[in-house]
Coordinates of C-alpha atoms in Angstrom, one line a residue:
Chain A
M1094 CA 18.2 -158.2 -30.6
N1095 CA 19.5 -159.4 -33.9
D1096 CA 18.1 -160.4 -37.3
A1097 CA 20.1 -163.7 -37.6
N1098 CA 18.5 -167.0 -37.0
G1099 CA 20.6 -168.0 -34.1
T1100 CA 19.4 -171.7 -33.9
G1101 CA 22.3 -173.3 -35.7
G1102 CA 21.3 -176.1 -38.0
A1103 CA 17.9 -176.9 -36.4
P1104 CA 15.3 -178.5 -38.6
T1105 CA 12.6 -176.3 -40.1
L1106 CA 9.4 -176.2 -38.1
I1107 CA 7.4 -173.6 -40.0
R1108 CA 7.4 -173.2 -43.8
L1109 CA 5.1 -170.8 -45.7
D1110 CA 5.2 -170.9 -49.5
K1111 CA 3.7 -168.1 -51.5
V1112 CA 1.1 -167.6 -48.8
G1113 CA -1.5 -164.9 -49.5
K1114 CA -4.6 -163.8 -47.6
S1115 CA -7.4 -161.7 -49.0
Y1116 CA -10.7 -160.6 -47.5
F1117 CA -13.7 -159.0 -49.1
R1118 CA -14.8 -155.8 -47.6
G1119 CA -18.2 -155.7 -49.3
K1120 CA -17.4 -156.4 -52.9
Q1121 CA -13.9 -154.8 -52.5
P1122 CA -11.1 -157.4 -52.1
V1123 CA -8.5 -156.4 -49.5
E1124 CA -5.2 -158.1 -49.7
V1125 CA -3.8 -158.6 -46.2
L1126 CA -0.8 -160.8 -46.9
K1127 CA 1.1 -160.8 -50.2
D1128 CA 2.6 -164.1 -51.2
L1129 CA 4.9 -164.6 -48.3
D1130 CA 7.8 -167.0 -48.3
L1131 CA 9.0 -167.8 -44.8
T1132 CA 10.7 -170.5 -42.8
M1133 CA 11.3 -170.7 -39.1
P1134 CA 13.5 -173.4 -37.5
E1135 CA 12.6 -175.4 -34.5
G1136 CA 13.5 -173.7 -31.3
A1137 CA 13.3 -170.2 -32.8
F1138 CA 12.0 -167.2 -30.9
E1139 CA 10.7 -164.8 -33.5
A1140 CA 9.0 -161.5 -33.1
L1141 CA 6.6 -160.1 -35.7
M1142 CA 6.5 -156.3 -35.7
G1143 CA 4.7 -153.8 -37.9
P1144 CA 2.1 -151.1 -37.8
S1145 CA -1.5 -151.8 -37.2
G1146 CA -3.1 -153.4 -40.2
S1147 CA 0.2 -154.7 -41.6
G1148 CA -1.0 -158.3 -41.4
K1149 CA 1.0 -159.6 -38.4
S1150 CA -2.0 -161.0 -36.5
T1151 CA -3.4 -162.6 -39.7
L1152 CA 0.1 -164.2 -40.2
L1153 CA 0.1 -165.4 -36.7
N1154 CA -3.4 -166.9 -37.1
L1155 CA -2.3 -168.7 -40.2
I1156 CA 0.8 -170.1 -38.6
A1157 CA -1.3 -171.3 -35.6
G1158 CA -3.8 -173.0 -37.9
L1159 CA -6.7 -170.8 -36.8
D1160 CA -7.3 -169.6 -40.4
S1161 CA -6.5 -170.8 -43.8
P1162 CA -4.7 -168.9 -46.5
S1163 CA -6.3 -167.8 -49.7
R1164 CA -3.4 -169.2 -51.6
G1165 CA -0.1 -170.9 -51.0
S1166 CA 0.8 -173.6 -48.4
I1167 CA 1.7 -173.6 -44.8
T1168 CA 3.6 -176.6 -43.5
I1169 CA 4.3 -177.1 -39.7
S1170 CA 6.5 -180.0 -38.7
G1171 CA 6.0 -181.4 -42.1
Q1172 CA 2.3 -181.3 -42.0
D1173 CA 0.4 -179.3 -44.6
L1174 CA -2.3 -177.4 -42.7
G1175 CA -4.1 -176.8 -46.0
K1176 CA -5.0 -180.4 -46.3
M1177 CA -6.6 -180.6 -42.9
S1178 CA -10.3 -180.3 -42.3
E1179 CA -11.5 -177.8 -39.7
S1180 CA -11.9 -180.5 -37.0
Q1181 CA -8.5 -182.0 -38.0
R1182 CA -6.9 -178.5 -37.5
A1183 CA -8.6 -178.1 -34.1
A1184 CA -7.2 -181.5 -33.0
W1185 CA -3.8 -180.5 -34.4
R1186 CA -3.8 -177.2 -32.5
A1187 CA -4.7 -179.0 -29.3
Q1188 CA -1.7 -181.1 -29.6
N1189 CA 0.9 -178.8 -31.2
V1190 CA 0.2 -175.2 -30.5
G1191 CA 0.1 -173.2 -27.2
F1192 CA -1.7 -169.9 -27.3
I1193 CA -0.9 -166.7 -25.3
F1194 CA -3.3 -163.7 -25.8
Q1195 CA -3.0 -160.1 -24.8
T1196 CA -5.9 -160.2 -22.4
Y1197 CA -5.0 -163.6 -20.9
N1198 CA -8.5 -164.9 -21.5
L1199 CA -8.8 -167.4 -18.6
L1200 CA -12.2 -168.8 -17.8
P1201 CA -13.3 -166.7 -14.8
V1202 CA -15.2 -169.6 -13.2
L1203 CA -12.3 -171.9 -13.1
T1204 CA -9.3 -171.9 -10.8
A1205 CA -5.8 -171.4 -12.1
A1206 CA -5.2 -175.1 -12.1
E1207 CA -8.4 -175.8 -13.8
N1208 CA -7.6 -173.2 -16.5
V1209 CA -4.3 -174.8 -17.1
E1210 CA -6.0 -178.3 -17.2
L1211 CA -8.5 -177.2 -19.8
P1212 CA -6.5 -178.1 -23.0
L1213 CA -5.7 -181.6 -21.5
L1214 CA -9.4 -182.4 -21.7
L1215 CA -9.0 -182.7 -25.4
T1216 CA -6.1 -185.1 -25.2
S1217 CA -5.8 -188.8 -24.1
V1218 CA -4.1 -187.9 -20.9
P1219 CA -5.9 -189.8 -18.1
S1220 CA -7.9 -187.7 -15.7
S1221 CA -5.8 -188.8 -12.8
Q1222 CA -2.7 -187.3 -14.4
R1223 CA -4.2 -184.1 -15.8
R1224 CA -4.2 -182.2 -12.5
Q1225 CA -0.6 -183.2 -11.8
R1226 CA 0.5 -182.0 -15.2
A1227 CA -1.4 -178.7 -14.7
L1228 CA 0.4 -178.2 -11.3
T1229 CA 3.7 -179.0 -13.0
A1230 CA 3.0 -176.3 -15.7
L1231 CA 2.1 -173.8 -12.9
R1232 CA 5.4 -174.7 -11.1
V1233 CA 7.3 -173.8 -14.3
V1234 CA 5.7 -170.4 -14.4
G1235 CA 6.2 -170.0 -10.6
L1236 CA 2.5 -170.1 -9.6
E1237 CA 2.1 -173.5 -8.0
D1238 CA 0.9 -171.8 -4.7
R1239 CA -1.9 -169.9 -6.7
A1240 CA -3.3 -173.2 -8.1
H1241 CA -6.7 -172.7 -6.4
H1242 CA -7.1 -169.0 -7.0
R1243 CA -9.5 -167.8 -9.5
P1244 CA -8.4 -165.3 -12.2
D1245 CA -10.0 -162.4 -10.4
Q1246 CA -7.8 -163.2 -7.4
L1247 CA -4.7 -162.8 -9.4
S1248 CA -2.8 -159.8 -10.8
G1249 CA -2.5 -159.2 -14.5
G1250 CA 1.0 -160.6 -14.6
Q1251 CA 0.0 -163.7 -12.7
Q1252 CA -3.0 -164.3 -15.0
Q1253 CA -0.7 -164.1 -18.0
R1254 CA 1.7 -166.6 -16.3
V1255 CA -1.3 -168.9 -15.8
A1256 CA -2.1 -168.4 -19.5
I1257 CA 1.5 -169.4 -20.3
A1258 CA 1.1 -172.5 -18.2
R1259 CA -2.0 -173.3 -20.1
A1260 CA -0.1 -172.8 -23.3
I1261 CA 2.6 -175.3 -22.4
V1262 CA 0.6 -177.9 -20.5
T1263 CA 0.2 -180.1 -23.6
D1264 CA 3.9 -179.7 -24.3
P1265 CA 3.5 -178.2 -27.8
K1266 CA 6.4 -177.5 -30.1
L1267 CA 5.0 -174.1 -31.0
I1268 CA 3.8 -171.3 -28.9
V1269 CA 2.1 -168.3 -30.5
A1270 CA 1.8 -165.1 -28.5
D1271 CA -0.3 -162.1 -29.6
E1272 CA 0.8 -159.0 -27.8
P1273 CA 1.6 -161.0 -24.6
T1274 CA 2.7 -158.0 -22.7
G1275 CA 0.3 -155.5 -24.2
D1276 CA -1.9 -155.2 -21.0
L1277 CA 0.9 -155.3 -18.5
D1278 CA 3.1 -152.9 -16.6
R1279 CA 6.8 -152.9 -17.4
E1280 CA 7.9 -155.0 -14.4
S1281 CA 5.2 -157.7 -15.2
A1282 CA 6.0 -157.6 -18.9
D1283 CA 9.7 -158.1 -18.2
Q1284 CA 8.8 -161.2 -16.0
I1285 CA 6.6 -162.6 -18.8
L1286 CA 9.3 -162.0 -21.4
E1287 CA 11.9 -163.6 -19.2
L1288 CA 9.6 -166.6 -18.9
L1289 CA 9.2 -166.9 -22.6
V1290 CA 12.9 -166.8 -23.1
R1291 CA 13.3 -169.6 -20.5
L1292 CA 10.7 -171.7 -22.3
N1293 CA 12.6 -171.1 -25.6
K1294 CA 16.0 -171.8 -24.2
E1295 CA 15.4 -174.4 -21.6
L1296 CA 12.4 -176.3 -23.1
N1297 CA 13.2 -175.6 -26.8
K1298 CA 9.8 -174.2 -27.5
T1299 CA 9.4 -172.4 -30.8
I1300 CA 7.8 -169.0 -30.0
V1301 CA 6.2 -166.7 -32.6
M1302 CA 5.3 -163.4 -31.0
V1303 CA 3.4 -160.4 -32.3
T1304 CA 4.3 -157.2 -30.5
H1305 CA 4.3 -153.5 -30.8
D1306 CA 6.8 -153.3 -27.9
P1307 CA 10.4 -152.8 -28.9
A1308 CA 11.5 -154.0 -25.5
A1309 CA 9.6 -157.3 -26.0
A1310 CA 11.0 -157.7 -29.5
E1311 CA 14.5 -157.3 -28.2
R1312 CA 14.1 -160.6 -26.3
A1313 CA 13.4 -162.5 -29.5
S1314 CA 16.3 -164.1 -31.5
V1315 CA 14.7 -162.9 -34.8
V1316 CA 12.6 -159.9 -35.5
R1317 CA 10.6 -159.8 -38.7
R1318 CA 8.8 -156.7 -39.9
L1319 CA 5.7 -156.6 -41.9
N1320 CA 4.3 -153.7 -43.8
K1321 CA 1.2 -153.7 -45.9
G1322 CA 1.1 -157.5 -46.0
A1323 CA 4.8 -157.9 -47.0
L1324 CA 7.9 -158.8 -45.1
T1325 CA 10.4 -156.0 -45.2
Chain B
M839 CA -12.8 -181.7 -14.1
N840 CA -14.7 -182.5 -17.2
L841 CA -16.8 -180.8 -19.8
A842 CA -20.0 -181.2 -17.8
S843 CA -18.4 -179.8 -14.6
I844 CA -17.2 -176.7 -16.6
A845 CA -20.8 -176.2 -17.9
L846 CA -22.0 -176.5 -14.4
K847 CA -19.5 -173.8 -13.2
N848 CA -20.6 -171.6 -16.0
T849 CA -24.0 -171.2 -14.2
R850 CA -22.1 -169.5 -11.3
R851 CA -20.5 -167.0 -13.6
N852 CA -23.2 -164.3 -13.1
L853 CA -24.8 -165.5 -9.9
F854 CA -27.3 -162.7 -9.7
R855 CA -28.6 -163.3 -13.2
T856 CA -28.7 -167.0 -12.6
V857 CA -30.6 -166.7 -9.4
L858 CA -33.1 -164.3 -11.1
T859 CA -33.5 -166.7 -14.0
V860 CA -33.9 -169.7 -11.7
I861 CA -36.6 -167.8 -9.7
G862 CA -38.3 -166.7 -13.0
V863 CA -38.4 -170.3 -14.2
G864 CA -39.5 -171.5 -10.8
V865 CA -42.4 -169.0 -10.6
A866 CA -43.4 -170.0 -14.2
M867 CA -43.3 -173.7 -13.3
L868 CA -45.2 -173.0 -10.0
A869 CA -48.0 -171.4 -12.0
F870 CA -47.9 -174.2 -14.5
L871 CA -48.1 -176.8 -11.7
L872 CA -51.0 -175.0 -10.1
I873 CA -53.0 -175.0 -13.3
R874 CA -52.1 -178.6 -14.0
T875 CA -53.2 -179.5 -10.5
V876 CA -56.5 -177.7 -11.0
L877 CA -57.0 -179.6 -14.3
T878 CA -56.1 -182.9 -12.7
A879 CA -58.3 -182.2 -9.6
W880 CA -61.3 -181.6 -12.0
L881 CA -60.7 -185.0 -13.6
V882 CA -60.0 -186.7 -10.3
S883 CA -63.3 -185.5 -9.0
A884 CA -65.0 -187.7 -11.6
E885 CA -62.8 -190.6 -10.4
Y886 CA -64.0 -190.2 -6.9
A887 CA -67.6 -190.5 -7.9
A888 CA -69.4 -193.6 -6.8
Q889 CA -69.3 -196.3 -9.4
D890 CA -72.2 -198.4 -7.9
R891 CA -74.7 -195.6 -8.3
L892 CA -76.6 -194.7 -11.3
A893 CA -78.1 -191.3 -12.2
T894 CA -81.1 -191.1 -14.4
R895 CA -82.2 -187.8 -15.8
H896 CA -84.3 -186.4 -18.6
K897 CA -82.9 -187.5 -22.0
V898 CA -82.8 -184.0 -23.4
T899 CA -81.1 -182.1 -20.5
F900 CA -80.7 -182.3 -16.8
I901 CA -82.6 -179.1 -16.2
M902 CA -85.8 -180.8 -17.5
T903 CA -87.7 -182.8 -14.9
L904 CA -88.9 -186.4 -14.7
P905 CA -92.3 -187.6 -13.3
K906 CA -91.8 -188.8 -9.7
R907 CA -93.6 -192.1 -10.6
Y908 CA -90.5 -193.2 -12.5
V909 CA -88.8 -193.8 -9.2
E910 CA -91.1 -196.7 -8.3
D911 CA -90.7 -198.1 -11.8
I912 CA -86.9 -198.1 -11.4
R913 CA -87.2 -199.7 -7.9
K914 CA -89.0 -202.6 -9.5
L915 CA -86.3 -203.4 -12.0
P916 CA -84.3 -206.6 -11.1
G917 CA -80.8 -205.7 -9.9
I918 CA -81.7 -202.2 -8.5
Q919 CA -81.0 -202.2 -4.8
G920 CA -82.6 -198.9 -4.0
A921 CA -83.6 -195.6 -5.6
T922 CA -84.1 -192.1 -4.4
W923 CA -84.7 -188.8 -6.1
M924 CA -83.9 -185.1 -5.7
N925 CA -84.3 -181.7 -7.1
W926 CA -81.8 -178.9 -7.4
F927 CA -83.3 -176.2 -5.2
G928 CA -80.7 -173.4 -5.8
A929 CA -81.3 -171.3 -2.7
K930 CA -79.1 -168.6 -1.2
L931 CA -78.5 -167.6 2.4
P932 CA -79.7 -163.9 2.7
G933 CA -76.7 -161.7 3.5
H934 CA -74.4 -164.3 2.1
E935 CA -75.3 -164.4 -1.5
D936 CA -71.8 -165.0 -2.6
A937 CA -71.4 -168.1 -0.5
F938 CA -72.0 -171.2 -2.5
F939 CA -73.4 -174.5 -1.1
G940 CA -75.7 -176.9 -2.9
T941 CA -79.3 -177.1 -1.8
F942 CA -81.3 -180.2 -2.7
A943 CA -84.8 -181.4 -2.0
V944 CA -84.5 -185.1 -1.2
D945 CA -86.5 -188.0 0.2
P946 CA -84.7 -188.4 3.5
Q947 CA -85.3 -192.1 4.1
S948 CA -84.4 -193.5 0.7
F949 CA -81.7 -190.7 0.3
L950 CA -79.7 -192.0 3.3
E951 CA -80.1 -195.6 2.0
V952 CA -78.7 -194.8 -1.4
Y953 CA -76.0 -192.4 -0.2
D954 CA -74.8 -194.7 2.5
E955 CA -71.4 -192.9 2.8
I956 CA -73.2 -190.0 4.6
V957 CA -72.4 -190.2 8.3
V958 CA -74.9 -188.7 10.6
P959 CA -75.6 -189.5 14.3
A960 CA -78.6 -191.9 14.7
E961 CA -80.7 -189.5 16.8
H962 CA -80.1 -186.7 14.3
K963 CA -81.0 -189.0 11.5
T964 CA -84.4 -189.9 13.1
K965 CA -85.2 -186.3 13.9
W966 CA -84.4 -185.2 10.3
I967 CA -86.6 -187.8 8.8
E968 CA -89.5 -187.0 11.2
N969 CA -89.3 -183.2 10.8
R970 CA -90.9 -182.0 7.5
R971 CA -88.9 -178.8 7.8
G972 CA -85.7 -180.4 8.9
A973 CA -82.5 -180.0 7.2
L974 CA -79.3 -182.1 7.0
V975 CA -76.3 -179.8 6.6
G976 CA -72.8 -180.7 5.6
A977 CA -70.2 -180.2 8.4
Q978 CA -68.2 -177.5 6.4
T979 CA -71.2 -175.4 5.7
A980 CA -72.4 -175.7 9.3
R981 CA -68.9 -174.6 10.4
Q982 CA -68.8 -171.7 7.9
F983 CA -72.1 -170.2 9.2
G984 CA -71.8 -171.4 12.8
W985 CA -75.0 -173.5 12.5
K986 CA -75.9 -176.0 15.2
V987 CA -78.5 -178.7 15.5
G988 CA -81.8 -177.0 16.4
D989 CA -80.9 -173.7 14.7
K990 CA -83.5 -172.0 12.5
V991 CA -82.2 -171.2 9.0
I992 CA -84.1 -169.1 6.4
L993 CA -83.1 -169.5 2.7
E994 CA -84.0 -167.3 -0.2
G995 CA -85.3 -169.4 -3.2
T996 CA -83.9 -168.5 -6.6
I997 CA -85.6 -171.2 -8.7
F998 CA -88.5 -171.5 -6.3
P999 CA -89.0 -167.9 -5.1
G1000 CA -89.8 -167.0 -1.6
Q1001 CA -88.3 -167.4 1.9
W1002 CA -88.0 -171.0 3.1
E1003 CA -87.7 -171.8 6.7
F1004 CA -85.7 -174.8 7.9
I1005 CA -84.6 -176.3 11.2
V1006 CA -81.1 -177.9 11.2
E1007 CA -81.8 -181.4 12.5
G1008 CA -78.5 -183.0 11.6
I1009 CA -74.9 -182.2 10.6
Y1010 CA -73.3 -184.9 8.4
S1011 CA -69.8 -185.8 7.4
A1012 CA -68.8 -188.4 4.8
S1013 CA -67.0 -191.7 4.9
R1014 CA -66.0 -191.4 1.2
K1015 CA -65.0 -188.4 -1.0
S1016 CA -67.8 -189.3 -3.4
I1017 CA -70.0 -186.8 -1.6
D1018 CA -69.1 -183.3 -0.4
Q1019 CA -69.7 -181.9 3.1
Q1020 CA -71.1 -178.7 2.0
S1021 CA -74.6 -179.4 0.8
F1022 CA -77.9 -178.6 2.4
Y1023 CA -80.5 -181.4 2.1
F1024 CA -84.2 -181.0 3.1
H1025 CA -87.5 -182.8 2.6
W1026 CA -88.7 -183.0 -1.0
N1027 CA -92.3 -183.1 0.3
Y1028 CA -91.9 -179.6 1.9
M1029 CA -90.9 -178.2 -1.4
N1030 CA -93.4 -180.2 -3.5
D1031 CA -96.3 -179.3 -1.3
S1032 CA -95.5 -175.6 -1.6
L1033 CA -95.5 -175.6 -5.4
P1034 CA -98.5 -175.0 -7.7
A1035 CA -100.3 -178.2 -8.6
S1036 CA -99.0 -178.0 -12.2
Q1037 CA -95.4 -178.2 -10.9
Q1038 CA -95.8 -180.9 -8.3
E1039 CA -94.6 -184.5 -8.5
Q1040 CA -91.7 -183.4 -10.7
I1041 CA -88.2 -184.5 -9.8
G1042 CA -84.7 -183.5 -11.1
W1043 CA -83.1 -186.9 -11.3
I1044 CA -83.1 -190.3 -9.8
A1045 CA -80.1 -191.9 -8.1
S1046 CA -80.3 -195.7 -7.9
K1047 CA -78.0 -198.2 -6.2
V1048 CA -76.6 -201.2 -8.1
P1049 CA -74.8 -204.2 -6.7
D1050 CA -71.4 -203.4 -8.4
A1051 CA -69.8 -201.2 -11.0
G1052 CA -69.7 -204.1 -13.5
Q1053 CA -73.5 -204.1 -13.8
A1054 CA -73.9 -200.3 -14.0
A1055 CA -73.8 -200.1 -17.7
T1056 CA -76.3 -203.0 -18.2
L1057 CA -78.7 -201.6 -15.7
A1058 CA -78.5 -198.1 -17.0
K1059 CA -79.5 -199.5 -20.4
K1060 CA -82.4 -201.3 -18.9
I1061 CA -83.7 -198.2 -17.2
D1062 CA -83.6 -196.2 -20.4
E1063 CA -85.3 -199.1 -22.3
L1064 CA -88.0 -199.1 -19.7
F1065 CA -88.9 -195.4 -20.4
E1066 CA -88.2 -195.5 -24.1
P1067 CA -92.0 -196.0 -25.0
R1068 CA -93.0 -193.3 -22.6
D1069 CA -93.6 -189.6 -23.3
I1070 CA -90.5 -188.6 -21.4
Q1071 CA -87.4 -190.6 -22.1
T1072 CA -84.4 -190.9 -19.8
L1073 CA -80.7 -191.0 -19.9
S1074 CA -79.0 -193.1 -17.3
M1075 CA -75.3 -193.3 -16.5
S1076 CA -73.0 -194.0 -13.7
E1077 CA -72.4 -191.2 -11.3
R1078 CA -68.9 -191.1 -12.6
A1079 CA -70.1 -190.7 -16.2
M1080 CA -72.4 -187.9 -15.0
N1081 CA -69.5 -186.0 -13.4
T1082 CA -67.5 -186.5 -16.6
S1083 CA -70.3 -185.2 -18.7
F1084 CA -70.5 -182.2 -16.4
L1085 CA -66.8 -181.7 -17.0
G1086 CA -67.6 -181.7 -20.7
M1087 CA -69.8 -178.7 -20.2
I1088 CA -66.9 -176.7 -18.7
S1089 CA -64.4 -178.1 -21.3
T1090 CA -64.1 -174.6 -22.7
L1091 CA -62.8 -173.4 -19.3
L1092 CA -60.5 -176.3 -19.1
D1093 CA -59.2 -175.6 -22.6
A1094 CA -58.6 -172.0 -21.7
M1095 CA -56.6 -173.1 -18.6
Q1096 CA -54.6 -175.5 -20.8
I1097 CA -53.8 -172.5 -23.2
V1098 CA -52.8 -170.4 -20.2
S1099 CA -50.4 -173.2 -19.1
I1100 CA -48.8 -173.3 -22.6
V1101 CA -48.5 -169.5 -22.6
I1102 CA -46.7 -169.8 -19.2
L1103 CA -44.3 -172.3 -20.8
I1104 CA -43.6 -170.1 -23.7
I1105 CA -42.8 -167.2 -21.4
M1106 CA -40.5 -169.4 -19.5
M1107 CA -38.8 -170.4 -22.7
L1108 CA -38.4 -166.7 -23.6
I1109 CA -36.8 -165.9 -20.3
L1110 CA -34.4 -168.7 -20.5
G1111 CA -33.6 -168.1 -24.2
N1112 CA -32.9 -164.5 -23.4
T1113 CA -30.6 -165.3 -20.5
I1114 CA -28.7 -168.0 -22.5
A1115 CA -28.4 -165.7 -25.5
M1116 CA -27.0 -162.9 -23.4
G1117 CA -24.5 -165.2 -21.8
V1118 CA -23.3 -166.6 -25.2
R1119 CA -22.9 -163.0 -26.6
E1120 CA -20.8 -162.0 -23.6
R1121 CA -18.6 -165.1 -23.9
T1122 CA -17.8 -164.7 -27.6
R1123 CA -14.2 -164.0 -26.6
E1124 CA -14.0 -167.1 -24.5
Y1125 CA -15.5 -169.3 -27.2
G1126 CA -12.8 -168.0 -29.6
V1127 CA -10.1 -168.9 -27.1
L1128 CA -11.7 -172.4 -26.5
R1129 CA -11.9 -172.9 -30.3
A1130 CA -8.3 -171.7 -30.6
I1131 CA -7.0 -174.3 -28.1
G1132 CA -8.7 -177.1 -29.9
F1133 CA -12.3 -177.3 -28.7
L1134 CA -14.7 -178.2 -31.4
P1135 CA -18.1 -176.5 -32.2
K1136 CA -19.9 -179.5 -30.6
H1137 CA -18.1 -178.9 -27.3
L1138 CA -19.3 -175.3 -27.3
S1139 CA -22.8 -176.4 -28.0
T1140 CA -22.6 -179.0 -25.2
F1141 CA -21.5 -176.3 -22.8
I1142 CA -24.4 -174.1 -23.6
L1143 CA -27.1 -176.9 -23.8
V1144 CA -25.9 -178.4 -20.4
E1145 CA -25.9 -175.0 -18.8
A1146 CA -29.4 -174.3 -20.0
G1147 CA -30.5 -177.8 -18.8
V1148 CA -29.1 -177.1 -15.4
L1149 CA -30.9 -173.7 -15.2
G1150 CA -34.1 -175.5 -16.3
L1151 CA -33.5 -178.3 -13.7
L1152 CA -32.9 -175.7 -10.9
G1153 CA -35.8 -173.6 -11.9
G1154 CA -38.1 -176.5 -12.3
G1155 CA -37.0 -178.0 -9.0
L1156 CA -37.6 -174.7 -7.2
G1157 CA -41.1 -174.4 -8.8
L1158 CA -41.8 -178.0 -8.0
L1159 CA -40.7 -177.7 -4.4
A1160 CA -42.6 -174.5 -3.8
G1161 CA -45.7 -175.9 -5.6
F1162 CA -45.6 -179.1 -3.7
F1163 CA -45.6 -177.4 -0.3
L1164 CA -47.9 -174.6 -1.3
I1165 CA -50.5 -177.0 -2.8
N1166 CA -50.2 -180.1 -0.6
Y1167 CA -49.9 -178.2 2.7
G1168 CA -51.7 -175.0 2.0
V1169 CA -54.1 -174.3 -0.9
G1170 CA -54.9 -178.0 -1.5
R1171 CA -56.2 -178.5 2.0
V1172 CA -58.3 -175.3 1.9
M1173 CA -59.7 -176.4 -1.5
E1174 CA -60.5 -179.8 -0.4
E1175 CA -62.3 -178.5 2.7
T1176 CA -64.1 -175.7 1.0
F1177 CA -64.9 -177.2 -2.4
T1178 CA -65.1 -180.9 -1.6
G1179 CA -67.7 -181.5 -4.3
L1180 CA -65.6 -179.9 -7.0
F1181 CA -62.2 -180.8 -5.7
P1182 CA -62.3 -183.9 -3.4
Y1183 CA -58.6 -184.4 -4.0
F1184 CA -56.6 -181.2 -4.6
R1185 CA -53.0 -182.4 -4.4
V1186 CA -50.0 -182.3 -6.7
A1187 CA -50.2 -185.4 -8.8
T1188 CA -47.0 -187.4 -9.4
Q1189 CA -47.5 -187.3 -13.1
D1190 CA -47.8 -183.5 -13.0
M1191 CA -44.5 -183.3 -11.0
V1192 CA -42.8 -185.4 -13.7
I1193 CA -44.3 -183.5 -16.5
S1194 CA -43.2 -180.2 -14.9
M1195 CA -39.6 -181.3 -14.4
V1196 CA -39.3 -182.9 -17.8
L1197 CA -40.8 -179.8 -19.5
S1198 CA -38.7 -177.4 -17.5
V1199 CA -35.5 -179.2 -18.5
A1200 CA -36.6 -179.9 -22.1
L1201 CA -37.9 -176.3 -22.8
A1202 CA -34.6 -174.9 -21.3
V1203 CA -32.6 -177.0 -23.7
I1204 CA -34.9 -176.1 -26.7
A1205 CA -34.6 -172.4 -25.8
S1206 CA -30.8 -172.7 -26.0
I1207 CA -30.6 -174.4 -29.3
V1208 CA -30.4 -171.2 -31.3
P1209 CA -27.7 -169.6 -29.1
A1210 CA -25.8 -172.9 -29.1
Y1211 CA -26.0 -173.2 -32.9
N1212 CA -24.8 -169.6 -33.2
A1213 CA -21.9 -170.2 -30.9
S1214 CA -20.9 -173.3 -32.8
K1215 CA -20.9 -171.4 -36.0
L1216 CA -18.5 -168.7 -34.7
H1217 CA -15.4 -168.4 -36.8
V1218 CA -12.3 -168.6 -34.5
T1219 CA -10.6 -165.5 -35.8
D1220 CA -13.8 -163.5 -35.8
A1221 CA -14.4 -164.5 -32.2
L1222 CA -10.7 -163.7 -31.2
R1223 CA -11.0 -160.3 -32.9
K1224 CA -13.4 -159.4 -30.2
L1225 CA -10.5 -159.6 -27.8
G1226 CA -10.0 -155.9 -28.0

């Protein structure tokens, strides 16, 4: 683990300028993020750590285009997310962001291959190629032989690998992971982290990962710490 | 795989709940179909009525009588091919008071000429006409009470009190469904001669035969014009119109049945709405994930509406299938045989099948509009926060 960038002179993928986020709890404003300035280069693998309520998940949501900031601007690959409508952001996410969640969140009625294929339904990829691409993504995560298994027929680690395949199937530049190892045993967690490192190093995916797990954070090239909505 | 196939697979998510819902919708649609079939059968009974026969009754109400001499006046009218008369006798079989069959006092000779769809063996016909106490009994009623030709039958009069003794001289069937096979016909003279002088020579209504349905309205008008200057005026109409006016009398019952059928549909909507709403609530997480990876609110709405439509289709199909076999191969046959007069044709009508299926799917979709709208309005981060 180190706090240096480690990506040489790679172009900036993520830029946050004076980004703040406030909520209202009743009539009481709650400031979750305080005017953050942040850049992340393409190909980075960054971990966001901090105590509960520090704003790390909110920051992840903003970077992923799931939420909009109360103030400031967020630019990803030169595109200002603040200027996009809700549906434009949804289309942008479908093309540019892969999501990995703590509890995998696969659709239980779909097979592994169908779960992976799901994001491709929103793209222009022809139906004849969708299944092939899903199988390729499953091969990358080492689960090609489980393509026709439903989530309840897979272990937690395997389900998370299917979720990773779903995250990479559209070949996004950015992958956001919210506690990807939070529900896994150590061995499975290590396999998932190893996979993320491979995606970062071999496929040059930019990964932003929220974690409480120091062992997970160690795999990242950069660790940023948040406390009370500010980077420390 | 496409969006529709995902929606279809969603119905298998909680198979037990889906099966219960489909059965619930199916039972509701079966009940709806039964009621619709009864309503349609009522109306169809009017359709089966003969169109080339006129019924002439007292202008005020059919429970008031006409003078018998009117029959001869009608017979003399140009275009009338024959006329007969009858009275509603309203007798019961002692020991079987709950059993219903129509009892009519008729003029046998002219009756069989006007009601030429009645099929009775020639020798029975002759014997019935000759025997003043003879009765012509419908095949179903004869079967029900085990009556044979030659049997003595005693009926208890309700309108004309006393015990009335008859000999079964003939058992009839019918070549058309315009007449039932349950009635009990006997000599009008037998009844008339037994009445006090003040009540004699009074008849219930006159049935007359016309060349074709096209002339029915004109001849009905002529009959009524004939009696307009008399003390007792008449109201004439085709047999079909008479049956329809009878339906008008029970319109309150029919309206009540319509209301029940609507209540059944509302119950079905509530069952479906509840199931869909539960499913949507349980899947809030998934909807958050789907929205995160780029699905739009309209996609979520589509998933929910299609799923509801499929449930409606399956439930409606089940109800339709059960209803079709239950009615067409069970209840319907019994109803037709037992209540031929009321339900000459008791089968599921094609239009009712179509209405049931369309309503089943449409109401399922309508029931899911609110859950679908709520799902489409979910904020992504709020939904994801339910990830635990």
